[in-house]
mmCIF file of C-alpha atoms and ligand atoms in Angstrom:
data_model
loop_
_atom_site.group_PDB
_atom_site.id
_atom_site.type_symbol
_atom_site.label_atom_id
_atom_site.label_comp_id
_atom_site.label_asym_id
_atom_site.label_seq_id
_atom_site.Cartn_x
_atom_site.Cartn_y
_atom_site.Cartn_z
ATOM 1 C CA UNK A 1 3.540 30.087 -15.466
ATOM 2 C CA UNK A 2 5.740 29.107 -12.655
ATOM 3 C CA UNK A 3 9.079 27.630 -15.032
ATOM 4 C CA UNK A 4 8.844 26.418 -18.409
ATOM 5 C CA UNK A 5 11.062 24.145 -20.446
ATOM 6 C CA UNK A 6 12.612 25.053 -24.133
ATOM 7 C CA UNK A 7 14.288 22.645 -25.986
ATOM 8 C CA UNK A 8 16.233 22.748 -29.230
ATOM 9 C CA UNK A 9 18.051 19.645 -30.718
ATOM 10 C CA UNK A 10 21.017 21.912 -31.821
ATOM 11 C CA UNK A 11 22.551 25.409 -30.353
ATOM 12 C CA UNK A 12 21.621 27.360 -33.523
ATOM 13 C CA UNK A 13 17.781 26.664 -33.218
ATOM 14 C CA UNK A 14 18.372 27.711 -29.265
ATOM 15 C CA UNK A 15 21.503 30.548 -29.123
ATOM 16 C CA UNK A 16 19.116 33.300 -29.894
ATOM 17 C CA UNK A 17 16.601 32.679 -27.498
ATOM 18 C CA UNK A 18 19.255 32.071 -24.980
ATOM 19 C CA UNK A 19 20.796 35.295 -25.714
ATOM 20 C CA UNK A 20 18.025 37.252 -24.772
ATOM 21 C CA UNK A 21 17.588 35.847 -21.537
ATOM 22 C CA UNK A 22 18.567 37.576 -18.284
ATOM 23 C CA UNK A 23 19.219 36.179 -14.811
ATOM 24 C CA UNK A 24 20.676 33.262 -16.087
ATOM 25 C CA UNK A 25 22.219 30.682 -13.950
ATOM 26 C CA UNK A 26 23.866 27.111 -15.862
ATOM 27 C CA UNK A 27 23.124 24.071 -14.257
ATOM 28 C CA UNK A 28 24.705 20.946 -16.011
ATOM 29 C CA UNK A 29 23.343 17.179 -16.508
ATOM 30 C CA UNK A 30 23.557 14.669 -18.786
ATOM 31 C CA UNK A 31 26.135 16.357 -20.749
ATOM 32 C CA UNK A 32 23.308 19.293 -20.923
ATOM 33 C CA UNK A 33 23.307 22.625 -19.995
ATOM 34 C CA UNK A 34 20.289 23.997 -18.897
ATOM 35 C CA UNK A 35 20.154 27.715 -18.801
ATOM 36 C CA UNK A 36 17.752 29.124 -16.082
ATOM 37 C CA UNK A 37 16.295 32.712 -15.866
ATOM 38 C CA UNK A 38 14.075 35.326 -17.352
ATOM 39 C CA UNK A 39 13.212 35.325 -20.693
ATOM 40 C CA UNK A 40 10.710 38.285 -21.812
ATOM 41 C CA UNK A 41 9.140 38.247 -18.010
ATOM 42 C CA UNK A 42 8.523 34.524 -18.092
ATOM 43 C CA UNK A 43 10.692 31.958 -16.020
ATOM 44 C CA UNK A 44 12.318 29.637 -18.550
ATOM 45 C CA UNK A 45 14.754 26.800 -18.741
ATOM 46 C CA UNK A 46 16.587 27.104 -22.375
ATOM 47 C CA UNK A 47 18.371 23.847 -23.406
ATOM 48 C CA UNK A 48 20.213 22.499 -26.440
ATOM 49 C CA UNK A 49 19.241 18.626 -25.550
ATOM 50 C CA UNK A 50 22.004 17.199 -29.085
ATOM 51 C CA UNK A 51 19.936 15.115 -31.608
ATOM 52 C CA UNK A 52 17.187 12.728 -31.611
ATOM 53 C CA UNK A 53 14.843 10.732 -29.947
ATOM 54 C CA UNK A 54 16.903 9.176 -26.639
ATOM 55 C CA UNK A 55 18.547 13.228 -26.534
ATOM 56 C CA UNK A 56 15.368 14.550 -26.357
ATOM 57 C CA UNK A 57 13.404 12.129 -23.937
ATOM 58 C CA UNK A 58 16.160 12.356 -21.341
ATOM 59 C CA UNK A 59 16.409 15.896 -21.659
ATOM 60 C CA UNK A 60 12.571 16.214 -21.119
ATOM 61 C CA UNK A 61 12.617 13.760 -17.983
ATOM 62 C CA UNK A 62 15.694 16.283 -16.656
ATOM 63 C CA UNK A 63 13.433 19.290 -17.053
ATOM 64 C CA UNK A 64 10.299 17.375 -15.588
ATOM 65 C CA UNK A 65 12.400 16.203 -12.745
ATOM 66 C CA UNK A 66 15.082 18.966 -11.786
ATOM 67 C CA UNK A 67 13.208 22.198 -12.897
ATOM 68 C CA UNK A 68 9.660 21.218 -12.343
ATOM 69 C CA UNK A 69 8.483 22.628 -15.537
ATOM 70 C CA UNK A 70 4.907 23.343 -16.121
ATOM 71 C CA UNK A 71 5.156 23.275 -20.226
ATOM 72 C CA UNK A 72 7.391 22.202 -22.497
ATOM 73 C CA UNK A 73 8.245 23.996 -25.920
ATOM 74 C CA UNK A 74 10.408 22.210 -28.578
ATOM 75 C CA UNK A 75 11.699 24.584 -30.716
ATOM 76 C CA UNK A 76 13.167 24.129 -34.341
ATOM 77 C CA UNK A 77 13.562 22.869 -37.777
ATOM 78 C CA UNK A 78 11.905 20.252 -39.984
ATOM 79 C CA UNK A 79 11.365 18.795 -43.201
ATOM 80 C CA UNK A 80 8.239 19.359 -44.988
ATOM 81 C CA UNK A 81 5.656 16.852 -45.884
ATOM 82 C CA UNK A 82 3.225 18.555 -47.626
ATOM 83 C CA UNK A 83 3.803 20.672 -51.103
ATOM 84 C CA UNK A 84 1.451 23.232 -49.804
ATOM 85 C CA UNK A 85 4.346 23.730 -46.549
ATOM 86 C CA UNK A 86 7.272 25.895 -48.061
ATOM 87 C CA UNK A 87 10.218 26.862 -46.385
ATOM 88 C CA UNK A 88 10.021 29.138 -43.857
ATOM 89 C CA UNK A 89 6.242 28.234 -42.789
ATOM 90 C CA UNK A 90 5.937 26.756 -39.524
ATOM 91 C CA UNK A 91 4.044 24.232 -38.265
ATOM 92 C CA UNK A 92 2.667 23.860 -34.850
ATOM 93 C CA UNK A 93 1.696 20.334 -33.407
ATOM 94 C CA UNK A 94 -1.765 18.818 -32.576
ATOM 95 C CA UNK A 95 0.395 15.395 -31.922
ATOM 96 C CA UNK A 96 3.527 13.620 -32.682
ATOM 97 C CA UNK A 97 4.429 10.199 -33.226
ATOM 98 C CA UNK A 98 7.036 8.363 -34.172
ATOM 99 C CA UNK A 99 7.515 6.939 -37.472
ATOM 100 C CA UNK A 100 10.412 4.756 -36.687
ATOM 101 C CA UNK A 101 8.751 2.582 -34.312
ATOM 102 C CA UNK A 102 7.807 -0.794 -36.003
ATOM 103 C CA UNK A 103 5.838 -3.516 -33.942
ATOM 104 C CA UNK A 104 4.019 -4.810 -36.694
ATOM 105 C CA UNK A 105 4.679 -8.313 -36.289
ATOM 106 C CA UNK A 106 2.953 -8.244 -32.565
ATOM 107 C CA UNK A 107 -0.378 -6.582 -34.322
ATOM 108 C CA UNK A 108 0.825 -2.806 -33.305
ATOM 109 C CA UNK A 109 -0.104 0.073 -36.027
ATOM 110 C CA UNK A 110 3.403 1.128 -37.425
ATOM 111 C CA UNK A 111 4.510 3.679 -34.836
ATOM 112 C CA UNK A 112 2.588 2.625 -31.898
ATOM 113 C CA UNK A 113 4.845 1.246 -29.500
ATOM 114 C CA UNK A 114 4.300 -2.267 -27.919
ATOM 115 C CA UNK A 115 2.083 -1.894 -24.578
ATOM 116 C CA UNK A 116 1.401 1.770 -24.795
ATOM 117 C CA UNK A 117 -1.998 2.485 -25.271
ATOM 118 C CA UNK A 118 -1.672 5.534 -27.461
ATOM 119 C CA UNK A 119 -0.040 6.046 -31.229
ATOM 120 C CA UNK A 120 0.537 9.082 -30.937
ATOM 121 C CA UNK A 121 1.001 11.940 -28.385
ATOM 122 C CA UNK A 122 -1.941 14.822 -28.040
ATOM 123 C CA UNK A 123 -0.024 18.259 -27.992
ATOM 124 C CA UNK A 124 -1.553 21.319 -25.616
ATOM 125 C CA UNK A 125 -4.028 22.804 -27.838
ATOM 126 C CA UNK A 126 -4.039 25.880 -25.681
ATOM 127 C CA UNK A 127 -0.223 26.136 -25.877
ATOM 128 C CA UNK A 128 -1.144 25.969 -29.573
ATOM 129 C CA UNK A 129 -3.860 27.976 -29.798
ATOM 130 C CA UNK A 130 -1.463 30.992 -28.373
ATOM 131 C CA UNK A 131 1.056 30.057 -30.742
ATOM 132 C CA UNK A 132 -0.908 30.536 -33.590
ATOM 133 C CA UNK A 133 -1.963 33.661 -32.466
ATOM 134 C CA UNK A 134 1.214 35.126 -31.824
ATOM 135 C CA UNK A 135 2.742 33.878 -34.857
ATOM 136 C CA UNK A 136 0.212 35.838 -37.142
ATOM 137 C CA UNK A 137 1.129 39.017 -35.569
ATOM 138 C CA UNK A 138 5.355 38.527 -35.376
ATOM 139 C CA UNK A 139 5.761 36.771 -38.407
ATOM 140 C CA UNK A 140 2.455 38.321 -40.665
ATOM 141 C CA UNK A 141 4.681 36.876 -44.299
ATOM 142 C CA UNK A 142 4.191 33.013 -43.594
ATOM 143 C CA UNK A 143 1.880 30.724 -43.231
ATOM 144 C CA UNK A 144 1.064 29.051 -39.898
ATOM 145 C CA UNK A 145 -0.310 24.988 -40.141
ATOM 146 C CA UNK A 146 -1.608 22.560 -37.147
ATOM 147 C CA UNK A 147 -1.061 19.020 -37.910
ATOM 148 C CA UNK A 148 1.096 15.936 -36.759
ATOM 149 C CA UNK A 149 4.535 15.915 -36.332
ATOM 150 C CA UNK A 150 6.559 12.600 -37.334
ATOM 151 C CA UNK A 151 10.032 12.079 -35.739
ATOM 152 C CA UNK A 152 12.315 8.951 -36.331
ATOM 153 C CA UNK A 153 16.154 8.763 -36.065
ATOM 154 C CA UNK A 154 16.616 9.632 -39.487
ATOM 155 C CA UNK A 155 17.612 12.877 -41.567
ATOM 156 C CA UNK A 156 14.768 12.519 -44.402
ATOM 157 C CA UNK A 157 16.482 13.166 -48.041
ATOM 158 C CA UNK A 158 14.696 10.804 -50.245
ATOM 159 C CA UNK A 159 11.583 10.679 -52.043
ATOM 160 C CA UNK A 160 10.907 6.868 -51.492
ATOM 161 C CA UNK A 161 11.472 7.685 -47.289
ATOM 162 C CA UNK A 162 9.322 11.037 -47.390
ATOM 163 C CA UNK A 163 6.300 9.220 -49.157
ATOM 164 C CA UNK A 164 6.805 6.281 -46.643
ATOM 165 C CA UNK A 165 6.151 8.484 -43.325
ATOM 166 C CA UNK A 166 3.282 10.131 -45.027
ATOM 167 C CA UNK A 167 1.419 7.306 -46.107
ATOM 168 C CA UNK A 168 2.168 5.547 -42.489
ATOM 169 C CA UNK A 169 1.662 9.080 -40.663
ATOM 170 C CA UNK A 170 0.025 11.910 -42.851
ATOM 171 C CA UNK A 171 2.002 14.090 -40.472
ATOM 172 C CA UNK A 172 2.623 17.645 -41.798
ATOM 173 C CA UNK A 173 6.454 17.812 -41.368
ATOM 174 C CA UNK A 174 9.100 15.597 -40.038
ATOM 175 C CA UNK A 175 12.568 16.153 -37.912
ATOM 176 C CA UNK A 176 13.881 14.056 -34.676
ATOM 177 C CA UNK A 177 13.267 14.670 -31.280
ATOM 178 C CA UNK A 178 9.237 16.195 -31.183
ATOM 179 C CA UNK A 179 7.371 12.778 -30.593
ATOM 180 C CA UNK A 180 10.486 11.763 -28.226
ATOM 181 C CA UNK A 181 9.245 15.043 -26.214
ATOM 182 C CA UNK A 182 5.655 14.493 -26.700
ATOM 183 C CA UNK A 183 6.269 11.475 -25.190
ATOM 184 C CA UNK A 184 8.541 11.893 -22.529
ATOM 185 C CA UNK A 185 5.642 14.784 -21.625
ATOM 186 C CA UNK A 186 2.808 12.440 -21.522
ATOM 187 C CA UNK A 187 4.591 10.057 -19.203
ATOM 188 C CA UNK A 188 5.059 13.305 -16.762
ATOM 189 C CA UNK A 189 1.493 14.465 -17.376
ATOM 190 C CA UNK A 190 2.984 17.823 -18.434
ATOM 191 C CA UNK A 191 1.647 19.986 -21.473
ATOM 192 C CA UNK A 192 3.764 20.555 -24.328
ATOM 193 C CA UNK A 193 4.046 21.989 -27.999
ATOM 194 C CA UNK A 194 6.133 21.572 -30.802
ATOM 195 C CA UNK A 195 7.212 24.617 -32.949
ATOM 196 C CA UNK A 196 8.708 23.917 -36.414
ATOM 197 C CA UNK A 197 9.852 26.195 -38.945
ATOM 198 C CA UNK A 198 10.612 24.436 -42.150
ATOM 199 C CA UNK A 199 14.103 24.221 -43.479
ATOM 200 C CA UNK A 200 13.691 21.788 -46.551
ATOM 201 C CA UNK A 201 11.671 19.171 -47.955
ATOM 202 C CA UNK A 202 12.667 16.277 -46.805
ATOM 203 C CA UNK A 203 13.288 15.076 -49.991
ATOM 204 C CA UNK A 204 16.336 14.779 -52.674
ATOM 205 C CA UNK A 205 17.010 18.830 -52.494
ATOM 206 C CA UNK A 206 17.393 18.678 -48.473
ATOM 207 C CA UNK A 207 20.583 18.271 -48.514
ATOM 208 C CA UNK A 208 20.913 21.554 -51.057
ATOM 209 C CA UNK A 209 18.389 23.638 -49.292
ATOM 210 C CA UNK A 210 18.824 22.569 -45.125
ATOM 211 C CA UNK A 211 22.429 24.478 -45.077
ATOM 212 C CA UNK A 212 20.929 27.343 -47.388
ATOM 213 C CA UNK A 213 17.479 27.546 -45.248
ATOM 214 C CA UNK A 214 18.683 26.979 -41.741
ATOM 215 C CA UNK A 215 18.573 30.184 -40.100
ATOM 216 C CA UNK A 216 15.939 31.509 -41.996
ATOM 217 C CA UNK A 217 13.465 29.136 -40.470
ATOM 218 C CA UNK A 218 15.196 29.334 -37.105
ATOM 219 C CA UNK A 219 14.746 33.536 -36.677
ATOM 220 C CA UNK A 220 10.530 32.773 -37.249
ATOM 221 C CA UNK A 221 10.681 30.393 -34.698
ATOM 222 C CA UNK A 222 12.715 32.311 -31.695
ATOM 223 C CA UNK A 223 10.474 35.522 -32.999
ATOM 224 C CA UNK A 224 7.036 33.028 -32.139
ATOM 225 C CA UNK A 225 8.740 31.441 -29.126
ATOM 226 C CA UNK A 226 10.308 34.906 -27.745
ATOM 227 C CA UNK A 227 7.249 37.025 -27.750
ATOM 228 C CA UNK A 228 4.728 33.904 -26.744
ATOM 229 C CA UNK A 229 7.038 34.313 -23.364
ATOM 230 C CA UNK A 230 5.508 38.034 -23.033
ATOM 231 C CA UNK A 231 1.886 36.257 -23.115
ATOM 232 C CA UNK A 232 2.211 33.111 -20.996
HETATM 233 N N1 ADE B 1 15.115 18.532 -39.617
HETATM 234 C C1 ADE B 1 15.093 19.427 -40.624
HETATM 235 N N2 ADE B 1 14.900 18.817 -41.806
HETATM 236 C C2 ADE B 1 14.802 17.489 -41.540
HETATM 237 C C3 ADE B 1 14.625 16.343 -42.344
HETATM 238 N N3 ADE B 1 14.507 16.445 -43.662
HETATM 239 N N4 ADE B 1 14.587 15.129 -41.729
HETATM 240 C C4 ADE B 1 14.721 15.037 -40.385
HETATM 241 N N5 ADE B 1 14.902 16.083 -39.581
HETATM 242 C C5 ADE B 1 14.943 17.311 -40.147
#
């Protein structure tokens, strides 16, 4: 591929990757830095785009319109949503959605948002399809899952919440900025994937185990996302 976008939501879930890039020239916007070179023979753009949803859509709009990126990857953490998901398993996206987004009262499926024609966003499935490949062979101890991603502006820590956004979603893991991506990617007609190791639960013992689990989940996604770079 010609240039391809990585995003993480926070420098931890994007230092490592960025570290093992070479070439590298910093171009700033929007309060971003966008780090441009080689990583692993493959022409990347590594950015930390901060937090959530509006973070993440400009950021992906920036990489879409200043580094004319043929993929986007969103790298990073998230709270389970199934009990079969543990920490440290990653999950790879067939869509995301947003499970903030409430139009009800207009006749709009919880989610959808008003005058879009689609709930949720459709994820690359050969971006995915490589993923899940290369996962099995750099991180053999996990397991790998393909299901939807839910994102709201909302650190999940509470039963009641968790069981809302999988009744309204049956997505497979939660966190902030993936359907902001997957939809920022849509609009731009560009393929994308989000990778998500899981840090905690999303439930009463996130708080307890996102601090404890962090980097664990963060080194079996820049292993996945580091040596799918050797195979794009
Ligand atoms: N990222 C990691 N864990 C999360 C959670 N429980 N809710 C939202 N984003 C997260």
């Amino acid at each position: 591929m010609n240039m391809i976008g990585i995003i993480g939501a926070m420098e931890e879930e994007v230092e490592l990757l960025k570290e093992k890039m070479t070439d590298t020239v910093i171009v700033e916007k929007a309060g971003m830095k966008f780090v441009k070179g080689n990583l692993k023979g493959q022409t990347a753009v590594v950015v930390r785009s901060g937090i959530g949803k509006v973070n993440a859509g400009i950021c992906t709009q920036i990489l879409a319109d200043e580094f004319q990126v043929e993929a986007v990857i969103n790298t990073g953490i998230a709270g389970s949503l199934k009990a079969e998901i543990n920490i440290g398993d990653i999950v790879l996206s067939t869509d995301t959605m947003q499970h903030d987004v409430d139009a009800r009262e207009f006749g709009y499926p919880l989610g959808q948002i008003p005058r879009m024609e689609t709930l949720a966003f459709e994820a690359d499935e050969n971006l995915r399809k490589l993923a899940k490949e290369v996962c099995e062979e750099v991180n053999p101890d996990i397991q790998v899952f393909e299901g939807r991603v839910a994102s709201g502006d909302q650190f999940v820590a509470d039963k009641e919440t968790k069981e809302r956004i999988i009744e309204n979603t049956q997505a497979y893991c939660t966190e902030m900025e993936g359907a902001a991506i997957g939809q920022a990617a849509y609009l731009n007609k560009i393929p994308y994937l989000v990778i998500r190791a899981i840090s905690d639960k999303a439930d009463d013992s996130a708080h307890v185990d996102y601090p404890t689990f962090e980097r664990q989940a963060i080194r079996h996604t820049v292993n996945l996302v580091s040596r799918m770079m050797e195979c794009l």
